C-alpha cells in the first residue's frame, strides 16, 4: 500500500478546541535556519503500532498476538523446531518526517521467537522537516529467547529519524540482536539519525548506548567514530551460558580501509560485536565472520 492511501489529516478545529489544532502538535527540534513552515506543521505523520507475543503451548511456541497497522504487515513464518518466526513487511513508505512508529514484542515463559523484516527500512524526509521516531520494545521472560534480526536501516539524505530499542530480560532469558545502519544511499550524504539501545537484565543495565550521525552530530565521521565508513553494525548476545564460557576479545579484519569488527565481552553475561565497513555487503561479511547467524 502506498502512503497516498493514508487518509488526509482532518481540517483543523476552531480555536475553541485548541487541543486538536496543529499548534498543539509537537514540531521538529530543527535549527533556527530550518524551521517548519505552517504547511509542514499541518502535516500529520503516520502513527502505527505492531504487537507480537509468543507463548509456550504443548512443547512448542505459538504466537497468540500478532497485530499491526500503518506500514506494519506481520506474517507468521514456518516454525524452526520450537522457535516461532515472524516477518515484518512494510506496506508503505516509512518512516517519513512526522511518523511515529512502534513495535512491541514479548516472549513469554519458555517461548522462543525470531523476528525479521522483509526488506531494508529507509528513512526519508517526507513532506515535513519534523523528525520521525521508530521505537522498539522487546521483553523476554524466564527461560525464553528472542532473536531480533531486522534488515539494514538506511538513512537517506535530508531525513531526520530518532530510533530507540529498549530490551527487558529476565535472569534466564537469552537475546540475539543484530543491527545494521547504512548512512546515505549511493552517492548521497546521510540524513540526521539518532539511535539508542537500552538493555536491562533482571532490572539491571547491561548496555546503554546512544549514537548520532549526520548533520548536527559532532565528530560522527571522524577517526574516533566512523573514520569515513558508511556502514556500521553490531551483534549483541545475552546468554547465561556465557558465565560458564566467557568469550575473549577479538579483532576481525586485517585492513581498516575495508572494514573491521571487534568482539568485546560485557558484564551481563553478554558480548557485543561492533563492525565498520565501506558498504553493507562488507559489513555483513564482517558480522558473519564474528558470529554467523543462519
Short mmCIF file of N, CA and C in Angstrom, two decimals, residues 156-249:
data_model
loop_
_atom_site.label_atom_id
_atom_site.label_comp_id
_atom_site.label_asym_id
_atom_site.label_seq_id
_atom_site.Cartn_x
_atom_site.Cartn_y
_atom_site.Cartn_z
N UNK A 156 18.54 8.15 4.53
CA UNK A 156 18.64 8.89 3.26
C UNK A 156 18.87 10.37 3.52
N UNK A 157 19.38 11.06 2.53
CA UNK A 157 19.67 12.49 2.65
C UNK A 157 18.43 13.26 3.06
N UNK A 158 18.62 14.21 4.00
CA UNK A 158 17.61 15.14 4.48
C UNK A 158 16.56 14.47 5.35
N UNK A 159 16.73 13.19 5.67
CA UNK A 159 15.81 12.56 6.61
C UNK A 159 16.19 12.95 8.04
N UNK A 160 15.30 12.67 8.97
CA UNK A 160 15.53 13.02 10.38
C UNK A 160 14.81 11.97 11.22
N UNK A 161 15.56 10.99 11.71
CA UNK A 161 14.96 9.85 12.42
C UNK A 161 15.60 9.69 13.79
N UNK A 162 14.73 9.45 14.76
CA UNK A 162 15.17 9.08 16.10
C UNK A 162 14.69 7.66 16.37
N UNK A 163 15.65 6.76 16.51
CA UNK A 163 15.32 5.34 16.68
C UNK A 163 15.77 4.89 18.07
N UNK A 164 14.95 4.07 18.70
CA UNK A 164 15.32 3.53 20.00
C UNK A 164 14.94 2.06 20.08
N UNK A 165 15.69 1.32 20.88
CA UNK A 165 15.39 -0.09 21.14
C UNK A 165 15.60 -0.33 22.63
N UNK A 166 14.54 -0.67 23.33
CA UNK A 166 14.57 -0.93 24.76
C UNK A 166 14.27 -2.40 25.00
N UNK A 167 15.14 -3.07 25.76
CA UNK A 167 15.03 -4.52 25.94
C UNK A 167 15.06 -4.83 27.43
N UNK A 168 14.07 -5.61 27.88
CA UNK A 168 13.99 -6.06 29.27
C UNK A 168 14.07 -7.58 29.29
N UNK A 169 15.08 -8.10 30.01
CA UNK A 169 15.35 -9.53 30.04
C UNK A 169 15.20 -10.07 31.46
N UNK A 170 14.62 -11.26 31.57
CA UNK A 170 14.62 -11.98 32.83
C UNK A 170 16.02 -12.59 33.05
N UNK A 171 16.35 -13.01 34.27
CA UNK A 171 17.71 -13.53 34.53
C UNK A 171 18.11 -14.72 33.66
N UNK A 172 17.15 -15.57 33.28
CA UNK A 172 17.48 -16.76 32.47
C UNK A 172 17.13 -16.57 31.00
N UNK A 173 16.76 -15.37 30.60
CA UNK A 173 16.40 -15.11 29.21
C UNK A 173 17.63 -15.04 28.33
N UNK A 174 17.43 -15.28 27.02
CA UNK A 174 18.50 -15.19 26.03
C UNK A 174 18.08 -14.23 24.91
N UNK A 175 19.06 -13.47 24.45
CA UNK A 175 18.80 -12.48 23.41
C UNK A 175 19.87 -12.57 22.34
N UNK A 176 19.44 -12.47 21.08
CA UNK A 176 20.35 -12.30 19.94
C UNK A 176 19.82 -11.13 19.12
N UNK A 177 20.61 -10.08 19.01
CA UNK A 177 20.20 -8.87 18.31
C UNK A 177 21.25 -8.50 17.28
N UNK A 178 20.79 -8.20 16.08
CA UNK A 178 21.69 -7.69 15.03
C UNK A 178 21.10 -6.41 14.48
N UNK A 179 21.92 -5.36 14.42
CA UNK A 179 21.52 -4.08 13.85
C UNK A 179 22.54 -3.65 12.81
N UNK A 180 22.06 -3.13 11.68
CA UNK A 180 22.94 -2.62 10.63
C UNK A 180 22.40 -1.28 10.15
N UNK A 181 23.29 -0.32 9.98
CA UNK A 181 22.91 1.02 9.55
C UNK A 181 23.76 1.41 8.35
N UNK A 182 23.11 1.95 7.32
CA UNK A 182 23.79 2.46 6.14
C UNK A 182 23.52 3.97 6.09
N UNK A 183 24.58 4.75 6.06
CA UNK A 183 24.47 6.21 6.13
C UNK A 183 24.50 6.80 4.73
N UNK A 184 23.33 7.03 4.19
CA UNK A 184 23.19 7.58 2.85
C UNK A 184 23.07 6.51 1.79
N UNK A 185 22.24 6.75 0.81
CA UNK A 185 22.19 5.87 -0.36
C UNK A 185 23.39 6.17 -1.25
N UNK A 186 23.52 5.43 -2.31
CA UNK A 186 24.69 5.58 -3.18
C UNK A 186 24.81 7.01 -3.69
N UNK A 187 25.97 7.63 -3.44
CA UNK A 187 26.25 8.94 -3.96
C UNK A 187 25.60 10.10 -3.23
N UNK A 188 25.01 9.85 -2.05
CA UNK A 188 24.38 10.93 -1.31
C UNK A 188 24.83 10.93 0.14
N UNK A 189 24.76 12.08 0.82
CA UNK A 189 25.10 12.13 2.24
C UNK A 189 23.96 11.55 3.07
N UNK A 190 24.20 11.25 4.33
CA UNK A 190 23.13 10.73 5.18
C UNK A 190 22.26 11.85 5.72
N UNK A 191 21.10 11.48 6.23
CA UNK A 191 20.28 12.42 6.98
C UNK A 191 20.70 12.43 8.44
N UNK A 192 19.88 13.06 9.25
CA UNK A 192 20.11 13.02 10.69
C UNK A 192 19.60 11.70 11.24
N UNK A 193 20.41 11.07 12.08
CA UNK A 193 20.00 9.80 12.67
C UNK A 193 20.50 9.73 14.10
N UNK A 194 19.58 9.49 15.02
CA UNK A 194 19.93 9.28 16.41
C UNK A 194 19.43 7.91 16.82
N UNK A 195 20.30 7.09 17.40
CA UNK A 195 19.91 5.75 17.81
C UNK A 195 20.24 5.54 19.28
N UNK A 196 19.38 4.81 19.96
CA UNK A 196 19.62 4.48 21.37
C UNK A 196 19.26 3.03 21.63
N UNK A 197 20.15 2.34 22.32
CA UNK A 197 19.93 0.94 22.69
C UNK A 197 20.07 0.82 24.20
N UNK A 198 19.01 0.37 24.86
CA UNK A 198 19.00 0.19 26.31
C UNK A 198 18.62 -1.25 26.62
N UNK A 199 19.52 -1.96 27.30
CA UNK A 199 19.30 -3.37 27.63
C UNK A 199 19.41 -3.54 29.14
N UNK A 200 18.36 -4.13 29.73
CA UNK A 200 18.36 -4.42 31.16
C UNK A 200 18.11 -5.90 31.37
N UNK A 201 18.85 -6.47 32.32
CA UNK A 201 18.68 -7.88 32.69
C UNK A 201 18.37 -7.93 34.18
N UNK A 202 17.22 -8.49 34.51
CA UNK A 202 16.77 -8.54 35.90
C UNK A 202 16.73 -7.13 36.49
N UNK A 203 16.36 -6.16 35.67
CA UNK A 203 16.25 -4.79 36.11
C UNK A 203 17.55 -4.02 36.17
N UNK A 204 18.67 -4.66 35.88
CA UNK A 204 19.98 -4.00 35.95
C UNK A 204 20.51 -3.76 34.54
N UNK A 205 21.19 -2.63 34.33
CA UNK A 205 21.65 -2.31 32.98
C UNK A 205 22.77 -3.23 32.51
N UNK A 206 22.64 -3.71 31.28
CA UNK A 206 23.68 -4.47 30.59
C UNK A 206 24.42 -3.58 29.61
N UNK A 207 23.66 -2.77 28.88
CA UNK A 207 24.23 -1.89 27.86
C UNK A 207 23.35 -0.66 27.72
N UNK A 208 23.95 0.49 27.72
CA UNK A 208 23.26 1.75 27.45
C UNK A 208 24.10 2.49 26.41
N UNK A 209 23.56 2.61 25.22
CA UNK A 209 24.35 3.10 24.09
C UNK A 209 23.53 4.13 23.32
N UNK A 210 24.12 5.26 23.02
CA UNK A 210 23.45 6.28 22.22
C UNK A 210 24.44 6.86 21.23
N UNK A 211 24.03 6.95 19.97
CA UNK A 211 24.91 7.46 18.92
C UNK A 211 24.13 8.43 18.03
N UNK A 212 24.86 9.35 17.41
CA UNK A 212 24.26 10.28 16.48
C UNK A 212 25.10 10.37 15.22
N UNK A 213 24.43 10.46 14.08
CA UNK A 213 25.11 10.52 12.79
C UNK A 213 24.50 11.64 11.95
N UNK A 214 25.29 12.13 11.01
CA UNK A 214 24.78 13.09 10.05
C UNK A 214 24.85 14.52 10.53
N UNK A 215 24.21 15.45 9.81
CA UNK A 215 24.29 16.87 10.13
C UNK A 215 23.90 17.15 11.58
N UNK A 216 24.74 17.91 12.25
CA UNK A 216 24.46 18.28 13.63
C UNK A 216 25.05 17.36 14.66
N UNK A 217 25.58 16.19 14.27
CA UNK A 217 26.19 15.26 15.21
C UNK A 217 27.70 15.48 15.19
N UNK A 218 28.29 15.98 16.26
CA UNK A 218 29.73 16.30 16.24
C UNK A 218 30.61 15.06 16.13
N UNK A 219 31.55 15.13 15.19
CA UNK A 219 32.58 14.11 15.07
C UNK A 219 32.15 12.75 14.57
N UNK A 220 30.92 12.63 14.08
CA UNK A 220 30.43 11.31 13.70
C UNK A 220 31.23 10.67 12.57
N UNK A 221 31.81 11.49 11.70
CA UNK A 221 32.55 10.96 10.55
C UNK A 221 34.06 11.01 10.77
N UNK A 222 34.48 11.35 11.97
CA UNK A 222 35.90 11.47 12.25
C UNK A 222 36.56 10.16 12.58
N UNK A 223 37.87 10.18 12.83
CA UNK A 223 38.62 8.94 13.07
C UNK A 223 38.21 8.21 14.34
N UNK A 224 37.60 8.91 15.30
CA UNK A 224 37.21 8.25 16.55
C UNK A 224 35.87 7.56 16.46
N UNK A 225 35.12 7.78 15.35
CA UNK A 225 33.80 7.17 15.23
C UNK A 225 33.74 6.28 14.00
N UNK A 226 33.44 6.83 12.83
CA UNK A 226 33.29 6.00 11.63
C UNK A 226 34.50 6.02 10.71
N UNK A 227 35.38 6.98 10.88
CA UNK A 227 36.61 7.04 10.09
C UNK A 227 36.34 6.97 8.59
N UNK A 228 35.28 7.65 8.15
CA UNK A 228 34.99 7.70 6.74
C UNK A 228 34.13 6.57 6.22
N UNK A 229 33.86 5.55 7.02
CA UNK A 229 32.99 4.45 6.57
C UNK A 229 31.53 4.89 6.56
N UNK A 230 30.70 4.15 5.84
CA UNK A 230 29.29 4.50 5.72
C UNK A 230 28.35 3.37 6.17
N UNK A 231 28.90 2.29 6.67
CA UNK A 231 28.06 1.19 7.17
C UNK A 231 28.58 0.79 8.55
N UNK A 232 27.66 0.71 9.50
CA UNK A 232 28.01 0.35 10.87
C UNK A 232 27.00 -0.67 11.38
N UNK A 233 27.47 -1.62 12.13
CA UNK A 233 26.55 -2.65 12.63
C UNK A 233 27.06 -3.27 13.91
N UNK A 234 26.16 -4.04 14.55
CA UNK A 234 26.55 -4.71 15.78
C UNK A 234 25.68 -5.93 16.01
N UNK A 235 26.24 -6.85 16.77
CA UNK A 235 25.52 -8.03 17.24
C UNK A 235 25.66 -8.04 18.76
N UNK A 236 24.54 -8.16 19.44
CA UNK A 236 24.54 -8.26 20.89
C UNK A 236 23.97 -9.61 21.28
N UNK A 237 24.69 -10.31 22.13
CA UNK A 237 24.24 -11.61 22.63
C UNK A 237 24.22 -11.55 24.15
N UNK A 238 23.09 -11.90 24.73
CA UNK A 238 22.97 -12.05 26.17
C UNK A 238 22.52 -13.47 26.43
N UNK A 239 23.32 -14.22 27.19
CA UNK A 239 23.05 -15.65 27.38
C UNK A 239 23.70 -16.09 28.69
N UNK A 240 22.94 -16.70 29.60
CA UNK A 240 23.54 -17.18 30.85
C UNK A 240 24.71 -18.13 30.64
N UNK A 241 24.75 -18.83 29.49
CA UNK A 241 25.85 -19.76 29.22
C UNK A 241 27.19 -19.05 29.13
N UNK A 242 27.19 -17.75 28.85
CA UNK A 242 28.45 -17.01 28.75
C UNK A 242 29.13 -16.87 30.11
N UNK A 243 28.39 -17.09 31.18
CA UNK A 243 29.03 -17.10 32.51
C UNK A 243 29.99 -18.27 32.63
N UNK A 244 29.60 -19.40 32.03
CA UNK A 244 30.44 -20.61 32.12
C UNK A 244 31.55 -20.60 31.08
N UNK A 245 31.29 -19.96 29.94
CA UNK A 245 32.27 -19.92 28.86
C UNK A 245 32.43 -18.48 28.38
N UNK A 246 33.06 -17.64 29.16
CA UNK A 246 33.19 -16.23 28.75
C UNK A 246 34.08 -16.08 27.52
N UNK A 247 33.67 -15.23 26.58
CA UNK A 247 34.47 -15.03 25.36
C UNK A 247 35.67 -14.14 25.63
N UNK A 248 36.63 -14.19 24.71
CA UNK A 248 37.77 -13.29 24.77
C UNK A 248 37.64 -12.23 23.68
N UNK A 249 38.20 -11.08 23.94
CA UNK A 249 38.16 -10.00 22.95
C UNK A 249 38.90 -10.44 21.69
#
